[in-house]
mmCIF file of C-alpha atoms and ligand atoms in Angstrom:
data_model
loop_
_atom_site.group_PDB
_atom_site.id
_atom_site.type_symbol
_atom_site.label_atom_id
_atom_site.label_comp_id
_atom_site.label_asym_id
_atom_site.label_seq_id
_atom_site.Cartn_x
_atom_site.Cartn_y
_atom_site.Cartn_z
ATOM 1 C CA MET O 665 128.420 112.773 41.558
ATOM 2 C CA ARG O 666 129.049 109.013 41.841
ATOM 3 C CA VAL O 667 126.014 107.114 43.065
ATOM 4 C CA LEU O 668 125.452 103.498 44.091
ATOM 5 C CA VAL O 669 121.947 102.074 43.631
ATOM 6 C CA THR O 670 121.390 98.693 45.300
ATOM 7 C CA GLY O 671 118.390 96.834 43.889
ATOM 8 C CA GLY O 672 119.090 98.762 40.679
ATOM 9 C CA THR O 673 117.825 96.141 38.214
ATOM 10 C CA GLY O 674 114.486 95.952 40.045
ATOM 11 C CA PHE O 675 111.279 97.836 39.344
ATOM 12 C CA ILE O 676 111.858 101.098 41.281
ATOM 13 C CA GLY O 677 115.672 100.829 41.175
ATOM 14 C CA SER O 678 115.796 100.785 37.367
ATOM 15 C CA HIS O 679 113.644 103.938 37.132
ATOM 16 C CA LEU O 680 115.885 105.571 39.722
ATOM 17 C CA CYS O 681 118.977 104.666 37.637
ATOM 18 C CA ASP O 682 117.314 106.290 34.590
ATOM 19 C CA ALA O 683 116.616 109.499 36.510
ATOM 20 C CA LEU O 684 120.143 109.694 37.994
ATOM 21 C CA ILE O 685 121.774 109.083 34.592
ATOM 22 C CA ALA O 686 119.542 111.833 33.153
ATOM 23 C CA LYS O 687 120.973 114.168 35.831
ATOM 24 C CA GLY O 688 124.482 113.406 34.523
ATOM 25 C CA TYR O 689 125.552 111.292 37.493
ATOM 26 C CA TYR O 690 127.825 108.237 37.355
ATOM 27 C CA VAL O 691 125.635 105.323 38.471
ATOM 28 C CA ILE O 692 126.776 101.962 39.810
ATOM 29 C CA CYS O 693 123.896 99.491 39.930
ATOM 30 C CA VAL O 694 124.301 96.572 42.341
ATOM 31 C CA ASP O 695 121.890 93.646 42.271
ATOM 32 C CA ASN O 696 121.779 89.854 42.596
ATOM 33 C CA ASN O 697 118.830 89.710 40.148
ATOM 34 C CA PHE O 698 116.639 87.760 42.581
ATOM 35 C CA THR O 699 113.555 89.714 41.481
ATOM 36 C CA GLY O 700 115.298 92.197 39.178
ATOM 37 C CA THR O 701 116.544 91.610 35.645
ATOM 38 C CA ASP O 702 119.247 93.120 33.439
ATOM 39 C CA ASP O 703 116.475 93.716 30.862
ATOM 40 C CA ASN O 704 115.299 96.625 33.058
ATOM 41 C CA VAL O 705 118.614 98.477 32.560
ATOM 42 C CA GLN O 706 119.571 97.118 29.130
ATOM 43 C CA HIS O 707 118.912 100.521 27.546
ATOM 44 C CA LEU O 708 121.535 102.105 29.878
ATOM 45 C CA CYS O 709 124.317 99.642 29.165
ATOM 46 C CA ASN O 710 125.906 101.739 26.387
ATOM 47 C CA GLU O 711 126.160 104.743 28.732
ATOM 48 C CA LYS O 712 129.762 105.429 29.812
ATOM 49 C CA GLN O 713 128.358 106.701 33.111
ATOM 50 C CA PHE O 714 126.642 103.409 33.989
ATOM 51 C CA LYS O 715 127.983 100.187 35.447
ATOM 52 C CA VAL O 716 126.242 97.032 36.687
ATOM 53 C CA ILE O 717 127.780 94.835 39.390
ATOM 54 C CA LYS O 718 126.161 91.468 40.072
ATOM 55 C CA HIS O 719 126.430 91.163 43.835
ATOM 56 C CA ASP O 720 124.418 89.964 46.825
ATOM 57 C CA VAL O 721 124.320 92.699 49.491
ATOM 58 C CA VAL O 722 124.368 90.042 52.219
ATOM 59 C CA GLU O 723 128.085 89.834 51.313
ATOM 60 C CA GLN O 724 130.423 92.791 51.873
ATOM 61 C CA LEU O 725 131.072 95.008 48.865
ATOM 62 C CA PHE O 726 134.392 96.752 48.181
ATOM 63 C CA LEU O 727 134.604 99.530 45.594
ATOM 64 C CA ASP O 728 137.895 100.925 44.280
ATOM 65 C CA ASN O 729 136.584 104.381 43.475
ATOM 66 C CA HIS O 730 134.900 106.921 45.701
ATOM 67 C CA ILE O 731 131.102 107.125 45.890
ATOM 68 C CA ASP O 732 129.089 110.127 47.102
ATOM 69 C CA GLN O 733 125.638 108.627 47.600
ATOM 70 C CA VAL O 734 124.051 105.227 48.243
ATOM 71 C CA TYR O 735 120.396 104.527 47.483
ATOM 72 C CA HIS O 736 119.717 101.225 49.283
ATOM 73 C CA LEU O 737 116.780 99.407 47.670
ATOM 74 C CA ALA O 738 118.020 95.808 47.528
ATOM 75 C CA CYS O 739 115.254 93.619 48.979
ATOM 76 C CA PRO O 740 112.366 91.699 47.412
ATOM 77 C CA ALA O 741 109.206 93.785 47.889
ATOM 78 C CA SER O 742 106.363 91.494 46.833
ATOM 79 C CA PRO O 743 104.913 89.256 49.577
ATOM 80 C CA VAL O 744 105.194 86.260 47.205
ATOM 81 C CA HIS O 745 108.943 86.803 46.756
ATOM 82 C CA TYR O 746 109.889 87.961 50.248
ATOM 83 C CA GLN O 747 108.057 84.954 51.749
ATOM 84 C CA PHE O 748 109.741 82.511 49.303
ATOM 85 C CA ASN O 749 112.848 82.411 51.528
ATOM 86 C CA PRO O 750 111.990 84.448 54.626
ATOM 87 C CA ILE O 751 115.328 83.881 56.350
ATOM 88 C CA LYS O 752 117.131 85.222 53.292
ATOM 89 C CA THR O 753 114.789 88.242 53.374
ATOM 90 C CA ILE O 754 115.764 88.968 56.978
ATOM 91 C CA LYS O 755 119.450 88.546 56.115
ATOM 92 C CA THR O 756 119.061 90.911 53.169
ATOM 93 C CA ASN O 757 117.425 93.525 55.378
ATOM 94 C CA ILE O 758 119.802 93.227 58.318
ATOM 95 C CA LEU O 759 123.196 92.064 56.986
ATOM 96 C CA GLY O 760 122.605 93.773 53.632
ATOM 97 C CA THR O 761 121.762 97.110 55.265
ATOM 98 C CA MET O 762 124.729 96.812 57.679
ATOM 99 C CA ASN O 763 127.062 96.109 54.761
ATOM 100 C CA MET O 764 125.779 99.052 52.746
ATOM 101 C CA LEU O 765 125.850 101.391 55.777
ATOM 102 C CA GLY O 766 129.442 100.259 56.385
ATOM 103 C CA LEU O 767 130.279 101.066 52.769
ATOM 104 C CA ALA O 768 128.636 104.500 53.089
ATOM 105 C CA ARG O 769 130.595 105.142 56.288
ATOM 106 C CA LYS O 770 133.896 104.230 54.625
ATOM 107 C CA HIS O 771 133.215 106.484 51.636
ATOM 108 C CA ARG O 772 131.569 109.247 53.732
ATOM 109 C CA ALA O 773 128.643 108.876 51.332
ATOM 110 C CA ARG O 774 125.080 109.968 52.044
ATOM 111 C CA PHE O 775 122.837 106.903 52.513
ATOM 112 C CA LEU O 776 119.144 106.713 51.630
ATOM 113 C CA GLN O 777 117.170 103.749 52.966
ATOM 114 C CA ALA O 778 114.139 102.556 50.970
ATOM 115 C CA SER O 779 111.920 101.721 53.930
ATOM 116 C CA THR O 780 108.248 100.902 53.687
ATOM 117 C CA SER O 781 104.731 101.559 54.908
ATOM 118 C CA GLU O 782 104.949 97.947 56.185
ATOM 119 C CA VAL O 783 106.738 99.315 59.265
ATOM 120 C CA TYR O 784 103.207 100.418 60.307
ATOM 121 C CA GLY O 785 101.954 96.812 59.945
ATOM 122 C CA ASP O 786 98.147 96.562 60.093
ATOM 123 C CA PRO O 787 97.788 100.188 61.180
ATOM 124 C CA LEU O 788 95.435 101.256 63.947
ATOM 125 C CA GLU O 789 96.059 104.923 63.092
ATOM 126 C CA HIS O 790 94.676 106.183 59.788
ATOM 127 C CA PRO O 791 96.090 107.838 57.735
ATOM 128 C CA GLN O 792 99.589 106.932 58.880
ATOM 129 C CA LYS O 793 101.897 109.686 60.109
ATOM 130 C CA GLU O 794 105.635 109.156 60.623
ATOM 131 C CA SER O 795 105.123 109.503 64.393
ATOM 132 C CA TYR O 796 103.000 106.302 64.487
ATOM 133 C CA TRP O 797 105.002 103.318 65.831
ATOM 134 C CA GLY O 798 102.942 100.695 64.059
ATOM 135 C CA ASN O 799 101.155 97.423 64.705
ATOM 136 C CA VAL O 800 103.313 94.551 63.433
ATOM 137 C CA ASN O 801 102.925 90.836 64.223
ATOM 138 C CA CYS O 802 106.542 89.848 64.872
ATOM 139 C CA VAL O 803 105.864 86.107 64.391
ATOM 140 C CA GLY O 804 103.627 86.287 61.308
ATOM 141 C CA ILE O 805 104.399 85.491 57.675
ATOM 142 C CA ARG O 806 105.010 89.160 56.787
ATOM 143 C CA ALA O 807 107.433 89.700 59.685
ATOM 144 C CA CYS O 808 110.562 88.737 57.716
ATOM 145 C CA TYR O 809 109.934 91.844 55.630
ATOM 146 C CA ASP O 810 108.181 94.165 58.117
ATOM 147 C CA GLU O 811 110.494 93.510 61.059
ATOM 148 C CA GLY O 812 113.486 93.304 58.703
ATOM 149 C CA LYS O 813 112.697 96.785 57.414
ATOM 150 C CA ARG O 814 112.099 98.065 60.951
ATOM 151 C CA VAL O 815 115.542 96.816 62.026
ATOM 152 C CA ALA O 816 117.033 98.332 58.862
ATOM 153 C CA GLU O 817 115.651 101.733 59.956
ATOM 154 C CA THR O 818 117.091 101.159 63.434
ATOM 155 C CA LEU O 819 120.485 100.368 61.914
ATOM 156 C CA CYS O 820 120.367 103.592 59.887
ATOM 157 C CA PHE O 821 119.702 105.699 62.975
ATOM 158 C CA ASP O 822 122.342 103.852 65.046
ATOM 159 C CA TYR O 823 125.005 104.243 62.313
ATOM 160 C CA HIS O 824 124.005 107.913 62.211
ATOM 161 C CA ARG O 825 124.280 108.386 65.994
ATOM 162 C CA ALA O 826 127.326 106.166 66.528
ATOM 163 C CA HIS O 827 129.337 106.833 63.363
ATOM 164 C CA GLY O 828 127.899 110.044 61.941
ATOM 165 C CA VAL O 829 126.666 108.390 58.737
ATOM 166 C CA ASP O 830 124.622 110.948 56.806
ATOM 167 C CA ILE O 831 121.303 109.092 56.457
ATOM 168 C CA ARG O 832 117.954 109.729 54.788
ATOM 169 C CA VAL O 833 115.036 107.347 55.444
ATOM 170 C CA VAL O 834 111.908 107.220 53.268
ATOM 171 C CA ARG O 835 108.869 105.044 53.935
ATOM 172 C CA ILE O 836 107.490 104.073 50.546
ATOM 173 C CA PHE O 837 103.779 103.264 50.144
ATOM 174 C CA ASN O 838 102.446 100.947 47.396
ATOM 175 C CA THR O 839 104.157 102.006 44.177
ATOM 176 C CA TYR O 840 103.408 100.647 40.706
ATOM 177 C CA GLY O 841 104.329 101.217 37.080
ATOM 178 C CA PRO O 842 106.109 99.836 34.032
ATOM 179 C CA ARG O 843 108.859 97.236 34.682
ATOM 180 C CA MET O 844 107.014 95.493 37.477
ATOM 181 C CA ALA O 845 107.667 91.840 36.702
ATOM 182 C CA ALA O 846 104.744 89.944 35.167
ATOM 183 C CA ASN O 847 105.184 87.314 37.914
ATOM 184 C CA ASP O 848 105.750 89.905 40.669
ATOM 185 C CA GLY O 849 102.627 88.860 42.555
ATOM 186 C CA ARG O 850 101.628 92.320 43.796
ATOM 187 C CA VAL O 851 98.117 93.510 43.185
ATOM 188 C CA VAL O 852 98.560 95.993 40.323
ATOM 189 C CA SER O 853 100.681 93.719 38.125
ATOM 190 C CA ASN O 854 98.562 90.661 38.977
ATOM 191 C CA PHE O 855 95.314 92.403 37.994
ATOM 192 C CA ILE O 856 96.738 93.854 34.764
ATOM 193 C CA VAL O 857 98.284 90.549 33.663
ATOM 194 C CA GLN O 858 95.067 88.672 34.509
ATOM 195 C CA ALA O 859 92.894 91.217 32.671
ATOM 196 C CA LEU O 860 95.103 91.164 29.554
ATOM 197 C CA LYS O 861 95.065 87.371 29.501
ATOM 198 C CA GLY O 862 91.278 87.283 29.963
ATOM 199 C CA GLU O 863 91.705 85.356 33.214
ATOM 200 C CA PRO O 864 89.702 86.061 36.396
ATOM 201 C CA LEU O 865 91.076 88.828 38.620
ATOM 202 C CA THR O 866 91.956 87.311 41.996
ATOM 203 C CA VAL O 867 90.672 89.561 44.776
ATOM 204 C CA TYR O 868 91.884 88.309 48.149
ATOM 205 C CA GLY O 869 89.154 88.405 50.808
ATOM 206 C CA ASP O 870 86.110 90.583 50.109
ATOM 207 C CA GLY O 871 88.303 93.298 48.535
ATOM 208 C CA SER O 872 87.315 95.958 51.089
ATOM 209 C CA GLN O 873 90.928 96.366 52.275
ATOM 210 C CA THR O 874 92.457 99.618 51.038
ATOM 211 C CA ARG O 875 95.769 100.730 49.534
ATOM 212 C CA SER O 876 96.981 104.068 48.166
ATOM 213 C CA PHE O 877 98.846 103.695 44.878
ATOM 214 C CA CYS O 878 101.744 105.918 43.800
ATOM 215 C CA TYR O 879 103.075 106.026 40.227
ATOM 216 C CA VAL O 880 106.782 105.234 40.026
ATOM 217 C CA ALA O 881 107.809 108.523 38.336
ATOM 218 C CA ASP O 882 106.335 110.505 41.251
ATOM 219 C CA LEU O 883 108.129 108.315 43.771
ATOM 220 C CA VAL O 884 111.542 108.568 42.077
ATOM 221 C CA GLU O 885 111.257 112.366 41.998
ATOM 222 C CA ALA O 886 110.621 112.379 45.755
ATOM 223 C CA MET O 887 113.475 109.963 46.518
ATOM 224 C CA ILE O 888 115.957 112.193 44.675
ATOM 225 C CA ALA O 889 114.551 115.287 46.413
ATOM 226 C CA MET O 890 114.972 113.576 49.787
ATOM 227 C CA MET O 891 118.566 112.605 49.007
ATOM 228 C CA GLY O 892 119.320 116.203 48.004
ATOM 229 C CA GLN O 893 117.805 118.095 50.914
ATOM 230 C CA GLU O 894 119.740 119.142 54.000
ATOM 231 C CA ASN O 895 117.181 119.694 56.748
ATOM 232 C CA CYS O 896 115.492 116.391 57.479
ATOM 233 C CA ILE O 897 116.895 112.871 57.738
ATOM 234 C CA GLY O 898 113.446 111.286 58.062
ATOM 235 C CA PRO O 899 111.695 109.012 58.253
ATOM 236 C CA VAL O 900 109.474 110.639 55.643
ATOM 237 C CA ASN O 901 106.393 108.987 54.101
ATOM 238 C CA LEU O 902 106.379 108.901 50.298
ATOM 239 C CA GLY O 903 103.224 107.837 48.518
ATOM 240 C CA ASN O 904 99.986 108.957 46.970
ATOM 241 C CA PRO O 905 97.279 109.672 49.561
ATOM 242 C CA CYS O 906 94.378 108.747 47.220
ATOM 243 C CA GLU O 907 92.979 105.577 48.789
ATOM 244 C CA PHE O 908 91.088 102.797 46.975
ATOM 245 C CA THR O 909 89.678 99.434 47.960
ATOM 246 C CA VAL O 910 91.205 96.440 46.203
ATOM 247 C CA LEU O 911 87.797 95.768 44.635
ATOM 248 C CA GLU O 912 87.729 99.306 43.205
ATOM 249 C CA LEU O 913 91.188 98.711 41.747
ATOM 250 C CA ALA O 914 90.040 95.452 40.112
ATOM 251 C CA ARG O 915 87.059 97.228 38.497
ATOM 252 C CA LYS O 916 89.283 100.072 37.242
ATOM 253 C CA VAL O 917 91.739 97.628 35.654
ATOM 254 C CA ILE O 918 88.898 95.746 33.928
ATOM 255 C CA ALA O 919 87.464 99.031 32.602
ATOM 256 C CA LEU O 920 90.826 100.399 31.407
ATOM 257 C CA THR O 921 91.880 97.172 29.671
ATOM 258 C CA GLY O 922 88.406 96.596 28.207
ATOM 259 C CA SER O 923 88.761 93.037 29.450
ATOM 260 C CA SER O 924 85.931 90.524 29.710
ATOM 261 C CA SER O 925 87.574 89.015 32.812
ATOM 262 C CA GLU O 926 85.441 88.398 35.860
ATOM 263 C CA ILE O 927 86.384 88.902 39.488
ATOM 264 C CA VAL O 928 86.922 85.882 41.755
ATOM 265 C CA HIS O 929 87.567 85.941 45.489
ATOM 266 C CA LYS O 930 90.428 83.985 47.100
ATOM 267 C CA ASP O 931 91.428 83.574 50.735
ATOM 268 C CA LEU O 932 92.842 86.682 52.383
ATOM 269 C CA PRO O 933 96.481 86.002 53.387
ATOM 270 C CA SER O 934 97.156 86.292 57.129
ATOM 271 C CA ASP O 935 98.142 89.671 58.555
ATOM 272 C CA ASP O 936 97.051 91.451 55.344
ATOM 273 C CA PRO O 937 96.730 95.135 56.397
ATOM 274 C CA LYS O 938 93.110 96.325 56.297
ATOM 275 C CA GLN O 939 93.860 99.929 55.413
ATOM 276 C CA ARG O 940 96.772 102.030 54.285
ATOM 277 C CA ARG O 941 97.081 105.692 53.370
ATOM 278 C CA PRO O 942 100.079 107.950 53.885
ATOM 279 C CA ASP O 943 99.920 111.313 55.594
ATOM 280 C CA ILE O 944 102.390 113.162 53.332
ATOM 281 C CA THR O 945 102.381 116.520 55.150
ATOM 282 C CA LEU O 946 106.081 116.138 56.024
ATOM 283 C CA ALA O 947 107.096 115.369 52.422
ATOM 284 C CA GLN O 948 105.040 118.326 51.198
ATOM 285 C CA GLU O 949 106.699 120.671 53.698
ATOM 286 C CA ARG O 950 110.291 119.430 53.483
ATOM 287 C CA LEU O 951 110.528 118.363 49.850
ATOM 288 C CA SER O 952 107.899 120.666 48.282
ATOM 289 C CA TRP O 953 106.639 117.458 46.685
ATOM 290 C CA VAL O 954 103.209 116.094 45.919
ATOM 291 C CA PRO O 955 102.452 113.136 43.639
ATOM 292 C CA ARG O 956 100.919 114.290 40.351
ATOM 293 C CA VAL O 957 99.940 111.148 38.447
ATOM 294 C CA GLU O 958 96.287 110.082 38.862
ATOM 295 C CA LEU O 959 95.599 106.357 39.256
ATOM 296 C CA GLU O 960 93.815 106.099 35.868
ATOM 297 C CA ASP O 961 96.765 107.715 34.048
ATOM 298 C CA GLY O 962 99.365 105.605 35.837
ATOM 299 C CA LEU O 963 97.393 102.428 35.200
ATOM 300 C CA THR O 964 97.045 103.345 31.515
ATOM 301 C CA SER O 965 100.854 103.668 31.147
ATOM 302 C CA THR O 966 101.393 100.447 33.077
ATOM 303 C CA ILE O 967 98.854 98.552 30.954
ATOM 304 C CA ALA O 968 100.590 99.855 27.804
ATOM 305 C CA TYR O 969 103.908 98.490 29.154
ATOM 306 C CA PHE O 970 102.478 95.048 29.901
ATOM 307 C CA LYS O 971 100.983 94.901 26.399
ATOM 308 C CA THR O 972 104.538 95.160 25.001
ATOM 309 C CA LEU O 973 105.578 92.002 26.878
ATOM 310 C CA LYS O 974 104.920 89.128 24.558
ATOM 311 C CA ASP O 975 106.107 86.304 26.791
ATOM 312 C CA PHE O 976 103.089 86.059 29.081
ATOM 313 C CA LEU O 977 100.232 86.753 26.656
HETATM 314 P P1 NAD G 1456 111.783 94.675 43.227
HETATM 315 O O1 NAD G 1456 111.626 93.318 43.775
HETATM 316 O O2 NAD G 1456 111.450 94.902 41.789
HETATM 317 O O3 NAD G 1456 113.265 95.220 43.455
HETATM 318 C C1 NAD G 1456 114.124 94.753 44.471
HETATM 319 C C2 NAD G 1456 115.502 94.574 43.863
HETATM 320 O O4 NAD G 1456 116.412 94.137 44.903
HETATM 321 C C3 NAD G 1456 115.515 93.474 42.793
HETATM 322 O O5 NAD G 1456 116.216 93.924 41.655
HETATM 323 C C4 NAD G 1456 116.227 92.319 43.483
HETATM 324 O O6 NAD G 1456 116.885 91.451 42.582
HETATM 325 C C5 NAD G 1456 117.180 93.063 44.399
HETATM 326 N N1 NAD G 1456 117.632 92.246 45.534
HETATM 327 C C6 NAD G 1456 116.882 91.512 46.382
HETATM 328 N N2 NAD G 1456 117.654 90.905 47.303
HETATM 329 C C7 NAD G 1456 118.942 91.276 47.022
HETATM 330 C C8 NAD G 1456 120.182 90.980 47.603
HETATM 331 N N3 NAD G 1456 120.292 90.165 48.671
HETATM 332 N N4 NAD G 1456 121.309 91.522 47.052
HETATM 333 C C9 NAD G 1456 121.225 92.339 45.969
HETATM 334 N N5 NAD G 1456 120.062 92.646 45.370
HETATM 335 C C10 NAD G 1456 118.931 92.139 45.896
HETATM 336 O O7 NAD G 1456 110.905 95.635 44.157
HETATM 337 P P2 NAD G 1456 110.681 97.204 44.127
HETATM 338 O O8 NAD G 1456 109.224 97.437 44.193
HETATM 339 O O9 NAD G 1456 111.473 97.848 43.048
HETATM 340 O O10 NAD G 1456 111.274 97.615 45.551
HETATM 341 C C11 NAD G 1456 112.527 98.266 45.688
HETATM 342 C C12 NAD G 1456 112.714 98.688 47.143
HETATM 343 O O11 NAD G 1456 111.680 99.589 47.524
HETATM 344 C C13 NAD G 1456 112.677 97.514 48.128
HETATM 345 O O12 NAD G 1456 113.644 97.740 49.135
HETATM 346 C C14 NAD G 1456 111.291 97.610 48.716
HETATM 347 O O13 NAD G 1456 111.247 97.105 50.021
HETATM 348 C C15 NAD G 1456 111.045 99.113 48.693
HETATM 349 N N6 NAD G 1456 109.610 99.394 48.663
HETATM 350 C C16 NAD G 1456 108.871 99.213 47.541
HETATM 351 C C17 NAD G 1456 107.498 99.448 47.563
HETATM 352 C C18 NAD G 1456 106.639 99.290 46.338
HETATM 353 O O14 NAD G 1456 105.419 99.442 46.454
HETATM 354 N N7 NAD G 1456 107.135 99.048 45.151
HETATM 355 C C19 NAD G 1456 106.886 99.872 48.750
HETATM 356 C C20 NAD G 1456 107.668 99.995 49.901
HETATM 357 C C21 NAD G 1456 109.033 99.788 49.838
HETATM 358 N N1 UDP G 1457 95.802 91.359 46.499
HETATM 359 C C1 UDP G 1457 94.700 90.820 45.859
HETATM 360 N N2 UDP G 1457 94.919 90.045 44.758
HETATM 361 C C2 UDP G 1457 96.149 89.804 44.249
HETATM 362 C C3 UDP G 1457 97.275 90.367 44.902
HETATM 363 C C4 UDP G 1457 97.058 91.123 46.042
HETATM 364 O O1 UDP G 1457 93.562 91.032 46.265
HETATM 365 O O2 UDP G 1457 96.264 89.100 43.224
HETATM 366 C C5 UDP G 1457 95.572 92.213 47.677
HETATM 367 C C6 UDP G 1457 96.385 91.861 48.897
HETATM 368 O O3 UDP G 1457 95.718 90.870 49.676
HETATM 369 C C7 UDP G 1457 96.477 93.193 49.597
HETATM 370 C C8 UDP G 1457 96.492 94.212 48.457
HETATM 371 O O4 UDP G 1457 95.973 93.521 47.327
HETATM 372 O O5 UDP G 1457 95.329 93.426 50.377
HETATM 373 C C9 UDP G 1457 97.882 94.720 48.124
HETATM 374 O O6 UDP G 1457 98.708 93.596 47.985
HETATM 375 P P1 UDP G 1457 100.212 93.712 47.458
HETATM 376 O O7 UDP G 1457 100.814 92.360 47.533
HETATM 377 O O8 UDP G 1457 100.253 94.435 46.166
HETATM 378 O O9 UDP G 1457 100.924 94.706 48.499
HETATM 379 P P2 UDP G 1457 100.908 94.853 50.101
HETATM 380 O O10 UDP G 1457 99.933 93.883 50.701
HETATM 381 O O11 UDP G 1457 102.298 94.557 50.499
HETATM 382 O O12 UDP G 1457 100.479 96.241 50.311
#
């Protein structure tokens, strides 16, 4: 099996590369290292079955050898990074997804799109089922990502209907774990870095907004299961349905790090979703999958990883 992973030097992509190499697959990792880093796949570089190509998916990609599967993850995922150059984010989602779907079509490869819970926007239905069409502000600061990912899903289904591309679409809910960048800007890495440095934890708004946090190993298992199954092209929600307020998360991180940091409140960014929890009935039925890692255990592993990074302490 020859597999392309776009976004492969990023947080989730690098764990996916590990899991695919462990299955004995040949893995080609494509990334422009905007938010990813070769450090995340350094340990794979002596593998004969592993190759890294530095490439921006906004440009077409030509491969000499056949590929069987494409996992398409290339796109910054943290609001800080996807809002840094929003037009580039839209290009990555639209042109990048078209280019990778075109590549999959040419190679008759199965294509899995890493979509997101952000397609539900600030959801009015709770928990979110795949049948919910969402509540997205198309002119807000999150739209470059949310609408970009919505169009990317549309492209997948149109390439499927028009050209018979064999697609799988997963909607990923907040995922965390080792190899998140220290400067990623998302809540779990921010809180852990702040707690380890003894700095105040920055809770945006009053911290009553909720998220449901999935450990990366659980997510990768589900992505591979989705790619391998024959009966459902998606979209399928992937995430952990245990829901916490952001304030609860801050208190857990302080307790688990033993930090003396205090909590400070900052302005809530606009369009920040008030609640988010996946209904994972479909994933349970079709993939026989449920996430297994409890938040405390996943946070403990993630804290241990950040403690090994010397550069920010
Ligand atoms: P990440 O930022 O660590 O990884 C994204 C990777 O894509 C990085 O390595 C980055 O350099 C690469 N990339 C960005 N633009 C590119 C381009 N134009 N060409 C080539 N490479 C490019 O984030 P992540 O959390 O690992 O997210 C991976 C994927 O999963 C993203 O598509 C994201 O939207 C999706 N996702 C993640 C979460 C989450 O909670 N982690 C939730 C929903 C969806
Ligand atoms: N958040 C926070 N402090 C931070 C970073 C994020 O309170 O330092 C909040 C953010 O406002 C949001 C939640 O945590 O309500 C999750 O934010 P993140 O950027 O991780 O992901 P997303 O909003 O895309 O789910």
